[in-house]
Coordinates of C-alpha atoms in Angstrom, one line a residue:
M27 CA -57.8 -5.8 -1.6
H28 CA -59.0 -9.3 -1.9
D29 CA -58.7 -9.4 -5.6
D30 CA -55.2 -7.7 -5.4
L31 CA -54.1 -10.4 -2.9
I32 CA -55.3 -13.4 -5.0
A33 CA -53.5 -11.8 -8.1
R34 CA -50.3 -11.5 -6.2
A35 CA -50.5 -15.1 -5.0
R36 CA -51.3 -16.3 -8.5
T37 CA -48.2 -14.4 -9.9
W38 CA -46.2 -16.1 -7.2
L39 CA -47.5 -19.5 -8.0
A40 CA -46.8 -19.2 -11.7
E41 CA -43.0 -18.8 -10.8
D42 CA -42.7 -21.2 -8.0
P43 CA -40.3 -24.0 -8.9
D44 CA -41.2 -26.3 -6.1
T45 CA -44.2 -28.7 -6.6
E46 CA -44.8 -28.9 -2.7
T47 CA -45.1 -25.2 -2.3
R48 CA -47.1 -24.8 -5.4
D49 CA -49.6 -27.4 -4.3
E50 CA -49.7 -25.6 -0.9
L51 CA -50.3 -22.2 -2.4
A52 CA -52.9 -23.5 -4.9
K53 CA -55.0 -24.8 -2.1
L54 CA -55.0 -21.5 -0.2
I55 CA -55.9 -19.7 -3.4
D56 CA -58.7 -22.2 -4.2
A57 CA -60.1 -22.0 -0.7
G58 CA -59.9 -18.2 -0.6
D59 CA -58.0 -18.3 2.6
V60 CA -57.5 -14.6 2.8
T61 CA -56.2 -14.7 6.5
E62 CA -53.4 -17.3 5.6
L63 CA -52.5 -15.5 2.3
S64 CA -52.4 -12.1 3.8
A65 CA -49.9 -13.5 6.4
R66 CA -47.7 -14.9 3.5
F67 CA -48.1 -11.9 1.2
S68 CA -48.1 -9.0 3.6
S69 CA -44.5 -8.3 2.9
T70 CA -41.2 -10.2 2.1
L71 CA -38.7 -11.8 4.4
Q72 CA -36.2 -9.2 5.1
F73 CA -32.6 -9.9 4.2
G74 CA -30.2 -8.4 7.1
T75 CA -27.1 -9.0 8.9
A76 CA -28.5 -12.5 10.1
G77 CA -29.3 -13.3 6.3
L78 CA -32.7 -14.8 6.0
R79 CA -34.6 -17.0 8.6
G80 CA -38.3 -17.9 8.8
E81 CA -40.9 -20.8 8.6
L82 CA -41.0 -23.1 5.6
G83 CA -44.0 -22.5 3.4
A84 CA -45.2 -20.8 0.2
G85 CA -45.1 -17.0 -0.5
P86 CA -42.6 -14.2 0.1
M87 CA -42.9 -14.2 3.8
R88 CA -41.9 -17.9 4.0
M89 CA -38.7 -19.7 3.4
N90 CA -38.9 -21.5 0.0
R91 CA -37.1 -22.1 -3.1
G92 CA -38.5 -18.9 -4.8
V93 CA -37.2 -16.7 -1.8
V94 CA -33.7 -18.5 -1.9
I95 CA -33.4 -18.0 -5.7
R96 CA -34.1 -14.4 -5.4
A97 CA -31.6 -14.1 -2.3
A98 CA -28.9 -16.1 -4.3
A99 CA -29.5 -13.9 -7.4
G100 CA -29.2 -10.6 -5.3
L101 CA -26.0 -12.0 -3.7
A102 CA -24.6 -12.8 -7.0
A103 CA -25.3 -9.4 -8.5
Y104 CA -23.8 -7.8 -5.4
L105 CA -20.6 -9.8 -5.6
K106 CA -20.2 -9.0 -9.4
K107 CA -20.6 -5.4 -8.7
N108 CA -18.2 -5.4 -5.9
G109 CA -15.1 -6.7 -7.9
T110 CA -15.0 -10.4 -7.0
P111 CA -13.2 -11.8 -10.1
H112 CA -9.8 -12.7 -9.4
G113 CA -6.8 -10.9 -11.1
D114 CA -6.1 -13.8 -13.4
G115 CA -9.6 -13.3 -14.9
T116 CA -11.4 -16.3 -13.3
A117 CA -14.7 -15.7 -11.7
G118 CA -14.8 -15.7 -8.0
L119 CA -15.7 -18.9 -6.1
V120 CA -18.9 -19.1 -3.8
V121 CA -18.8 -22.1 -1.3
I122 CA -22.1 -23.4 -0.2
G123 CA -22.9 -25.5 2.9
Y124 CA -26.1 -26.9 4.2
D125 CA -27.4 -28.7 7.4
A126 CA -29.9 -31.6 7.7
R127 CA -33.1 -29.4 7.8
H128 CA -36.1 -29.8 5.6
K129 CA -35.3 -28.2 2.1
S130 CA -31.6 -27.3 3.1
A131 CA -30.2 -29.5 0.3
D132 CA -32.6 -28.0 -2.2
F133 CA -31.7 -24.5 -1.1
A134 CA -28.0 -25.4 -1.6
R135 CA -28.5 -26.8 -4.9
D136 CA -30.5 -23.7 -6.1
T137 CA -27.9 -21.3 -4.7
A138 CA -25.1 -23.1 -6.7
A139 CA -27.2 -23.1 -9.9
V140 CA -27.9 -19.4 -9.6
M141 CA -24.2 -18.5 -8.9
T142 CA -23.2 -20.5 -11.9
G143 CA -25.8 -19.0 -14.1
A144 CA -24.5 -15.7 -13.1
G145 CA -21.1 -16.4 -14.0
L146 CA -19.4 -17.1 -10.7
R147 CA -18.1 -20.4 -9.7
A148 CA -19.9 -22.5 -7.1
A149 CA -18.8 -25.4 -4.9
V150 CA -21.3 -27.3 -2.6
L151 CA -19.9 -29.2 0.5
P152 CA -20.3 -32.9 0.0
R153 CA -23.2 -33.5 2.6
P154 CA -24.8 -31.8 5.5
L155 CA -21.9 -30.5 7.7
P156 CA -21.5 -28.1 10.6
T157 CA -21.7 -24.5 9.8
P158 CA -18.1 -24.0 11.1
V159 CA -16.7 -26.3 8.3
L160 CA -18.4 -23.9 5.7
A161 CA -16.9 -20.8 7.6
F162 CA -13.4 -22.6 7.4
A163 CA -13.8 -23.7 3.7
I164 CA -14.4 -20.0 2.4
R165 CA -10.9 -19.0 3.7
H166 CA -9.3 -22.4 2.8
L167 CA -10.5 -22.2 -0.7
G168 CA -10.0 -18.6 -1.3
A169 CA -13.7 -18.0 -2.0
V170 CA -15.3 -14.5 -2.5
A171 CA -18.3 -15.5 -0.4
G172 CA -20.0 -18.5 1.4
V173 CA -23.6 -19.5 2.0
E174 CA -24.7 -21.6 4.7
V175 CA -28.3 -23.0 4.6
T176 CA -29.3 -23.4 8.4
A177 CA -31.6 -22.1 10.9
S178 CA -29.5 -23.1 13.6
H179 CA -31.4 -24.1 16.9
N180 CA -34.8 -22.7 15.6
P181 CA -37.9 -24.9 15.5
P182 CA -38.3 -27.7 12.9
R183 CA -40.4 -25.8 10.5
D184 CA -37.8 -23.0 10.1
N185 CA -35.0 -22.7 7.8
G186 CA -32.4 -20.0 7.1
Y187 CA -29.8 -18.4 4.7
K188 CA -26.4 -17.2 6.3
V189 CA -24.0 -15.2 4.1
Y190 CA -20.3 -14.8 4.6
L191 CA -18.0 -12.7 2.6
G192 CA -14.5 -13.7 1.5
D193 CA -12.9 -13.1 4.8
G194 CA -14.8 -15.9 6.3
S195 CA -16.9 -13.6 8.5
Q196 CA -20.7 -13.0 8.4
I197 CA -21.9 -9.9 6.6
V198 CA -22.3 -6.6 8.4
P199 CA -23.7 -3.2 7.2
P200 CA -23.5 -1.9 4.5
A201 CA -23.1 -5.2 2.8
D202 CA -26.6 -6.5 4.1
A203 CA -28.3 -3.4 2.7
G204 CA -26.4 -3.7 -0.7
I205 CA -27.3 -7.3 -1.1
A206 CA -31.0 -6.7 0.0
A207 CA -31.3 -4.0 -2.8
E208 CA -30.2 -6.3 -5.3
I209 CA -32.6 -8.9 -4.2
D210 CA -35.5 -6.4 -4.4
A211 CA -34.4 -5.6 -8.0
I212 CA -35.2 -9.2 -9.1
A213 CA -38.4 -8.7 -11.1
S214 CA -39.0 -12.3 -11.9
L215 CA -37.5 -15.8 -11.3
H216 CA -37.9 -16.3 -15.0
D217 CA -35.0 -13.8 -15.2
V218 CA -32.7 -15.8 -13.1
P219 CA -30.7 -18.4 -15.2
R220 CA -30.2 -21.6 -13.2
P221 CA -28.3 -24.3 -15.3
E222 CA -28.5 -27.8 -14.1
V223 CA -24.9 -28.3 -14.3
G224 CA -21.5 -26.4 -14.0
W225 CA -21.0 -26.4 -10.3
E226 CA -18.8 -28.5 -8.2
I227 CA -19.6 -31.0 -5.4
L228 CA -16.6 -30.9 -3.1
D229 CA -15.1 -34.1 -1.8
D230 CA -14.0 -34.7 1.8
S231 CA -10.5 -32.9 1.4
V232 CA -12.2 -29.7 2.8
L233 CA -13.3 -31.6 5.8
D234 CA -10.0 -33.2 6.2
A235 CA -8.3 -29.9 6.2
Y236 CA -10.7 -28.6 8.7
L237 CA -9.9 -31.5 11.0
A238 CA -6.3 -31.2 10.4
R239 CA -6.6 -27.5 11.6
T240 CA -8.2 -28.5 14.8
D241 CA -4.8 -29.7 15.8
A242 CA -3.9 -25.9 16.4
V243 CA -6.4 -25.7 19.1
L244 CA -4.9 -28.0 21.6
A245 CA -1.4 -27.6 23.4
A246 CA 1.2 -30.2 22.5
G247 CA 1.4 -32.9 25.1
S248 CA -1.6 -31.8 27.1
P249 CA -3.6 -34.3 29.0
R250 CA -6.5 -36.0 27.0
T251 CA -8.3 -38.2 29.6
A252 CA -11.5 -36.5 30.3
R253 CA -14.6 -38.8 29.5
T254 CA -17.5 -37.2 27.8
V255 CA -21.2 -37.8 27.1
Y256 CA -22.1 -36.0 23.8
T257 CA -25.5 -35.2 22.1
A258 CA -25.6 -33.8 18.6
M259 CA -29.3 -32.6 19.4
H260 CA -30.6 -34.4 16.1
G261 CA -28.0 -32.2 14.1
V262 CA -25.0 -32.7 11.9
G263 CA -22.3 -32.4 14.4
R264 CA -21.8 -36.1 15.5
D265 CA -19.3 -37.3 12.9
V266 CA -17.2 -34.4 12.7
L267 CA -17.0 -34.1 16.6
L268 CA -16.2 -37.8 16.9
A269 CA -13.5 -37.6 14.2
A270 CA -11.9 -34.4 16.0
F271 CA -12.0 -36.2 19.3
A272 CA -10.4 -39.4 18.0
R273 CA -7.8 -37.4 16.1
A274 CA -6.9 -35.5 19.3
G275 CA -6.6 -38.8 21.4
F276 CA -9.5 -38.1 23.8
P277 CA -11.7 -41.1 25.0
E278 CA -14.5 -41.7 22.6
P279 CA -17.7 -39.7 23.7
V280 CA -20.6 -41.6 24.8
L281 CA -23.5 -40.8 22.6
V282 CA -27.0 -39.9 23.4
A283 CA -28.4 -42.4 20.9
E284 CA -31.7 -41.0 20.7
Q285 CA -30.3 -37.6 19.4
A286 CA -27.2 -38.9 17.5
D287 CA -28.7 -39.1 13.9
P288 CA -29.7 -36.0 11.9
D289 CA -33.5 -35.5 12.1
P290 CA -35.1 -32.4 10.6
D291 CA -38.1 -33.0 12.9
F292 CA -36.1 -32.9 16.2
P293 CA -38.6 -35.6 17.7
T294 CA -37.2 -35.6 21.3
V295 CA -37.1 -31.8 22.1
A296 CA -39.5 -29.0 21.9
F297 CA -36.8 -26.7 20.7
P298 CA -33.4 -28.0 19.4
N299 CA -31.4 -25.7 21.7
P300 CA -29.4 -26.8 24.5
E301 CA -30.4 -23.8 26.5
E302 CA -34.2 -24.6 26.3
P303 CA -35.8 -26.4 29.1
G304 CA -35.8 -30.3 28.7
A305 CA -33.4 -30.3 25.9
M306 CA -30.6 -31.7 27.9
D307 CA -32.7 -34.4 29.8
L308 CA -31.7 -37.3 27.8
A309 CA -28.0 -36.4 28.0
F310 CA -28.4 -36.0 31.7
A311 CA -29.9 -39.3 32.0
R312 CA -27.0 -40.9 30.0
A313 CA -24.5 -39.2 32.2
R314 CA -26.2 -40.6 35.3
A315 CA -25.8 -44.0 33.8
T316 CA -22.1 -43.6 32.7
D317 CA -20.6 -41.0 35.1
P318 CA -18.4 -39.0 32.7
D319 CA -16.4 -36.1 33.5
L320 CA -18.5 -33.6 31.6
I321 CA -21.4 -33.6 29.1
I322 CA -21.0 -31.8 25.6
A323 CA -23.8 -30.7 23.5
N324 CA -23.9 -29.0 20.1
D325 CA -26.9 -27.3 18.6
P326 CA -28.0 -28.7 15.2
D327 CA -25.6 -27.0 13.1
A328 CA -22.9 -27.5 15.5
D329 CA -21.7 -23.7 15.8
R330 CA -22.6 -23.7 19.5
C331 CA -21.2 -25.8 22.3
A332 CA -23.0 -26.5 25.6
V333 CA -21.3 -28.0 28.6
A334 CA -22.7 -29.6 31.7
V335 CA -21.0 -30.8 34.7
K336 CA -21.8 -32.8 37.8
D337 CA -22.7 -30.5 40.6
G338 CA -23.2 -32.2 43.9
G339 CA -25.5 -35.3 43.2
D340 CA -26.8 -34.4 39.9
W341 CA -25.9 -32.7 36.6
R342 CA -26.4 -29.1 35.6
M343 CA -25.7 -27.0 32.5
L344 CA -23.1 -24.4 32.7
R345 CA -24.1 -20.9 31.5
G346 CA -22.5 -19.7 28.4
D347 CA -20.8 -17.0 30.4
E348 CA -19.3 -19.6 32.7
V349 CA -17.8 -21.6 29.7
G350 CA -16.6 -18.4 28.2
A351 CA -14.6 -17.6 31.4
L352 CA -13.3 -21.0 31.6
L353 CA -12.0 -21.2 28.1
A354 CA -10.4 -17.7 28.5
A355 CA -8.8 -18.7 31.8
H356 CA -7.4 -21.8 30.1
L357 CA -5.9 -19.8 27.1
V358 CA -4.4 -17.3 29.6
R359 CA -2.8 -20.1 31.5
R360 CA -1.4 -21.4 28.2
G361 CA 0.2 -18.0 27.6
V362 CA -1.6 -17.0 24.5
S363 CA -1.4 -13.4 23.1
G364 CA -3.9 -11.4 21.2
T365 CA -7.2 -9.7 21.8
F366 CA -9.9 -11.2 23.7
A367 CA -13.4 -10.0 22.7
E368 CA -17.0 -10.5 23.4
S369 CA -20.5 -8.9 22.8
I370 CA -22.1 -6.4 25.1
V371 CA -24.5 -9.0 26.4
S372 CA -21.9 -11.3 27.7
S373 CA -20.4 -11.2 31.1
S374 CA -17.9 -8.5 32.0
L375 CA -15.7 -11.2 33.7
L376 CA -13.9 -11.8 30.3
G377 CA -12.6 -8.2 30.6
R378 CA -11.3 -8.7 34.0
I379 CA -9.4 -11.9 33.1
A380 CA -7.8 -10.2 29.9
G381 CA -7.0 -7.1 32.1
K382 CA -5.2 -9.0 34.7
A383 CA -3.3 -11.0 32.0
G384 CA -2.4 -7.9 30.3
L385 CA -4.2 -8.8 27.1
P386 CA -6.1 -6.4 24.9
Y387 CA -9.9 -6.6 25.3
E388 CA -12.8 -5.3 23.3
E389 CA -16.6 -5.3 23.5
T390 CA -18.8 -5.5 20.2
L391 CA -22.5 -5.6 19.3
T392 CA -24.3 -8.9 19.6
G393 CA -23.3 -11.5 17.1
F394 CA -20.1 -13.1 15.6
K395 CA -20.4 -11.1 12.8
W396 CA -18.9 -8.4 14.9
I397 CA -16.6 -10.2 17.2
A398 CA -14.9 -12.0 14.4
R399 CA -14.0 -8.6 12.9
V400 CA -12.1 -7.4 16.0
D401 CA -8.5 -6.7 15.0
G402 CA -5.8 -9.1 16.5
L403 CA -8.7 -11.5 17.7
R404 CA -7.3 -14.4 19.6
Y405 CA -10.5 -15.4 21.5
G406 CA -14.1 -14.4 21.3
Y407 CA -17.3 -15.5 22.8
E408 CA -21.0 -14.7 23.2
E409 CA -23.2 -15.9 26.2
A410 CA -25.4 -17.8 23.8
L411 CA -23.1 -20.8 23.8
G412 CA -21.0 -19.4 21.0
Y413 CA -17.1 -19.6 21.2
C414 CA -14.4 -18.7 18.6
V415 CA -11.1 -20.5 19.8
D416 CA -9.2 -20.5 16.6
P417 CA -9.9 -17.3 14.6
E418 CA -7.2 -18.0 12.0
G419 CA -9.0 -21.3 11.1
V420 CA -12.7 -20.3 11.7
R421 CA -13.7 -16.6 12.0
D422 CA -17.0 -17.6 13.6
K423 CA -18.3 -19.5 16.5
D424 CA -17.4 -23.2 16.3
G425 CA -18.9 -25.8 18.5
I426 CA -16.5 -28.5 17.5
T427 CA -13.2 -26.8 18.5
A428 CA -14.9 -25.3 21.5
A429 CA -15.6 -28.8 22.6
L430 CA -11.9 -29.9 22.1
L431 CA -10.7 -27.1 24.2
I432 CA -13.0 -27.4 27.0
T433 CA -12.4 -31.1 27.2
E434 CA -8.6 -30.4 27.2
L435 CA -9.2 -28.1 30.1
A436 CA -11.4 -30.6 31.9
S437 CA -8.6 -33.2 31.4
G438 CA -5.8 -31.0 32.8
L439 CA -7.9 -30.3 36.0
K440 CA -8.7 -34.0 36.3
E441 CA -4.9 -34.7 36.4
E442 CA -4.8 -32.2 39.2
G443 CA -7.9 -33.8 41.1
R444 CA -10.0 -30.8 40.4
T445 CA -13.0 -29.9 38.2
L446 CA -14.4 -27.1 36.0
L447 CA -16.4 -26.0 39.0
D448 CA -13.3 -25.6 41.2
L449 CA -11.8 -23.3 38.6
L450 CA -15.1 -21.2 38.5
D451 CA -14.7 -20.9 42.1
D452 CA -11.2 -19.7 41.8
L453 CA -12.2 -17.1 39.2
A454 CA -14.8 -15.7 41.5
V455 CA -12.5 -15.3 44.4
E456 CA -9.9 -13.6 42.0
H457 CA -12.3 -11.4 40.2
G458 CA -15.6 -11.2 42.0
L459 CA -18.6 -13.7 41.5
H460 CA -20.1 -12.5 38.2
A461 CA -23.5 -14.0 38.1
T462 CA -25.7 -13.7 34.9
D463 CA -29.2 -14.4 34.1
Q464 CA -31.6 -13.7 31.2
L465 CA -35.2 -12.5 31.0
S466 CA -36.5 -13.8 27.7
V467 CA -40.0 -13.3 26.4
R468 CA -41.1 -15.2 23.2
V469 CA -44.2 -13.5 21.6
Q470 CA -46.5 -14.2 18.8
D471 CA -47.2 -10.5 18.2
L472 CA -44.1 -8.5 17.5
S473 CA -45.7 -5.3 18.7
V474 CA -45.4 -6.4 22.3
I475 CA -41.5 -6.1 21.7
A476 CA -41.8 -2.7 20.2
D477 CA -44.2 -1.7 23.0
A478 CA -41.7 -2.9 25.8
M479 CA -38.7 -1.0 24.1
S480 CA -40.9 2.2 23.8
R481 CA -42.0 2.1 27.4
L482 CA -38.4 1.7 28.6
R483 CA -37.3 4.6 26.5
E484 CA -40.3 6.9 27.6
Q485 CA -40.3 5.9 31.3
P486 CA -36.8 4.7 32.0
P487 CA -36.2 3.2 35.4
T488 CA -34.0 4.9 37.8
E489 CA -33.1 1.8 39.9
L490 CA -33.5 -1.9 39.8
A491 CA -33.4 -4.3 42.9
G492 CA -32.7 -1.3 45.0
L493 CA -29.5 -0.5 42.9
A494 CA -29.4 3.0 41.5
I495 CA -28.9 3.2 37.7
T496 CA -25.7 5.3 37.4
R497 CA -25.9 5.3 33.5
A498 CA -28.6 4.6 30.9
E499 CA -27.5 4.3 27.2
D500 CA -30.0 4.1 24.3
L501 CA -27.8 2.2 21.8
T502 CA -29.8 3.4 18.7
R503 CA -27.6 6.3 18.9
G504 CA -24.4 4.4 19.2
T505 CA -21.4 4.9 21.4
E506 CA -17.9 5.9 21.2
T507 CA -16.9 2.3 20.6
L508 CA -20.2 0.7 19.3
P509 CA -22.2 1.5 16.0
P510 CA -26.0 2.0 16.5
T511 CA -28.3 -0.8 17.4
D512 CA -31.7 -1.4 18.7
G513 CA -30.9 -1.8 22.3
L514 CA -30.7 -0.3 25.9
R515 CA -28.1 -0.6 28.4
Y516 CA -28.1 0.2 32.3
T517 CA -25.1 0.3 34.4
L518 CA -25.8 0.0 38.0
D519 CA -23.7 -0.1 41.2
G520 CA -22.6 -3.7 41.0
A521 CA -24.8 -4.7 38.1
R522 CA -25.6 -4.4 34.4
V523 CA -28.5 -4.8 32.3
V524 CA -28.9 -4.9 28.4
V525 CA -32.3 -5.1 26.7
R526 CA -32.7 -5.9 23.0
P527 CA -35.1 -7.5 20.5
S528 CA -33.6 -10.8 19.1
G529 CA -32.3 -10.7 15.6
T530 CA -33.3 -14.1 14.7
E531 CA -36.3 -15.1 16.8
P532 CA -39.6 -13.5 18.0
K533 CA -38.1 -12.8 21.4
L534 CA -37.2 -9.7 23.7
K535 CA -34.2 -10.5 25.5
C536 CA -33.0 -8.8 28.6
Y537 CA -29.4 -9.8 29.8
L538 CA -28.7 -9.4 33.5
E539 CA -25.4 -9.5 35.3
V540 CA -24.5 -8.8 39.0
V541 CA -21.1 -8.6 40.5
V542 CA -20.6 -9.6 44.1
P543 CA -17.1 -9.2 45.7
V544 CA -15.8 -12.5 47.4
A545 CA -12.9 -12.2 49.9
A546 CA -12.2 -16.0 50.2
H547 CA -13.5 -19.5 49.2
A548 CA -15.3 -19.8 52.4
D549 CA -17.5 -16.7 51.4
L550 CA -18.7 -18.2 48.2
P551 CA -21.9 -19.7 49.5
A552 CA -23.0 -16.3 50.8
A553 CA -22.0 -14.5 47.6
R554 CA -23.9 -17.0 45.5
A555 CA -27.0 -16.4 47.8
R556 CA -26.8 -12.7 47.5
A557 CA -26.3 -13.0 43.6
T558 CA -29.4 -15.1 43.3
E559 CA -31.4 -12.7 45.4
L560 CA -30.2 -9.7 43.3
L561 CA -30.8 -11.2 40.0
A562 CA -34.3 -12.3 41.0
A563 CA -35.0 -8.8 42.1
V564 CA -33.6 -7.2 39.0
K565 CA -35.7 -9.5 36.8
R566 CA -38.7 -8.7 38.7
D567 CA -38.3 -4.8 38.6
L568 CA -37.2 -4.9 35.0
S569 CA -40.3 -6.9 34.0
A570 CA -42.5 -4.4 35.7
A571 CA -40.7 -1.3 34.0
A572 CA -41.0 -3.1 30.6
G573 CA -44.6 -4.1 31.0
I574 CA -43.8 -7.9 30.2

């Protein structure tokens, strides 16, 4: 076993094109560090519907140039087998974007070289830019596929590889399995041509086209008066968001200076995710000093948008479900047509808003790869701060255009002497108070997640918080409207719970919702107290049932 492990590590070392990871691996081999080598060579990072994501380092279980070159070669082979050349005989175009994380630019260049070597055309965005710019560029340039090098809001030592096909949507089955099979067929990196020239570095015309497209998000002549504090969370959103806000005529956002510049080490936060405790503290401090109308935050690749508001004497984050409902209500008020869609883990309030407006509504599996594929989509959102407000321009979540739309809404309410919280109160009275929460457990050992799911399947709860479970669904079997996925859904009398392993992080996620009827605005405090009590009890009972 030891000799085989060392032999596999030496074979990998001989092919590794990166001096940094070569040195790292050579030291592990020389030290005979079987524990660390086993962790890196026990398997390979699995390519799925989230693409690839993992910690940077040497070996097939880490993100590195060797893994990326194999992934790019597998993607190129898949594209060539699936008829990507255009009718005029020219090769299909693959457009590549990247964020400001460690190694992102290297991974983007390697991908471009592999595509060129495979006989495809490759174009790389001019610098680190938001993921939605890449999603836009695929459709704008008529590409057959796109790759975004990003780990979104993961920790600093992670990176990732997200793949889109020519419709501008992220891959779904069976494309993921087809690409994975082609990756597995790559015997050696020496078999993958990587010319040093032949691909294109795009200029700013694609970015300019994206910014021009943002005009479609806002209503002509709408108020543009709301003042914002903005944090880029050490990511790539700042310059694009500022340009979009200036173009729209909003007041220039006040920046959280400590987090404004791209920094792959994310020095001011434990996790560069606006949802994580402490991540918004600097933004709150800036807001206390400047008294804006709202706070806007992007995650590091700017495909998510977080919103915070003043509530009483201080600031608080709105939940993703609250922002999702606000944007939906705003679009309904503007008279839009088309389908409203969300994932199964998001609040059922969207369905009630759409239903009352006479608009089509659909639920999908988790992830924008599913939401973006809904026929006739006009608006889609997911509770994890993802909003698609312009599906004709960007068929994915987009933290820039979502920021524009929520700021337009805040501006209109400001003109009426009202706030986002006032509109949320109105929605609660009209549709019932939909309160959501999440029980999320981050683990070191993935077997903890598997054990919890097995326990819930073998000994399913019959009630939570004293509410009877009226329907229990094991989503691995699929439903009439959903393909199979690893998840459990419980419908209760006035509540709903979805339990699923995260697709991108070592987490078990449980999504909780309770709905409390509200007769009038005066009843809201009591309804909120009841919702808080119910959510705490559901969380407690579910935790016990899952053994977490």
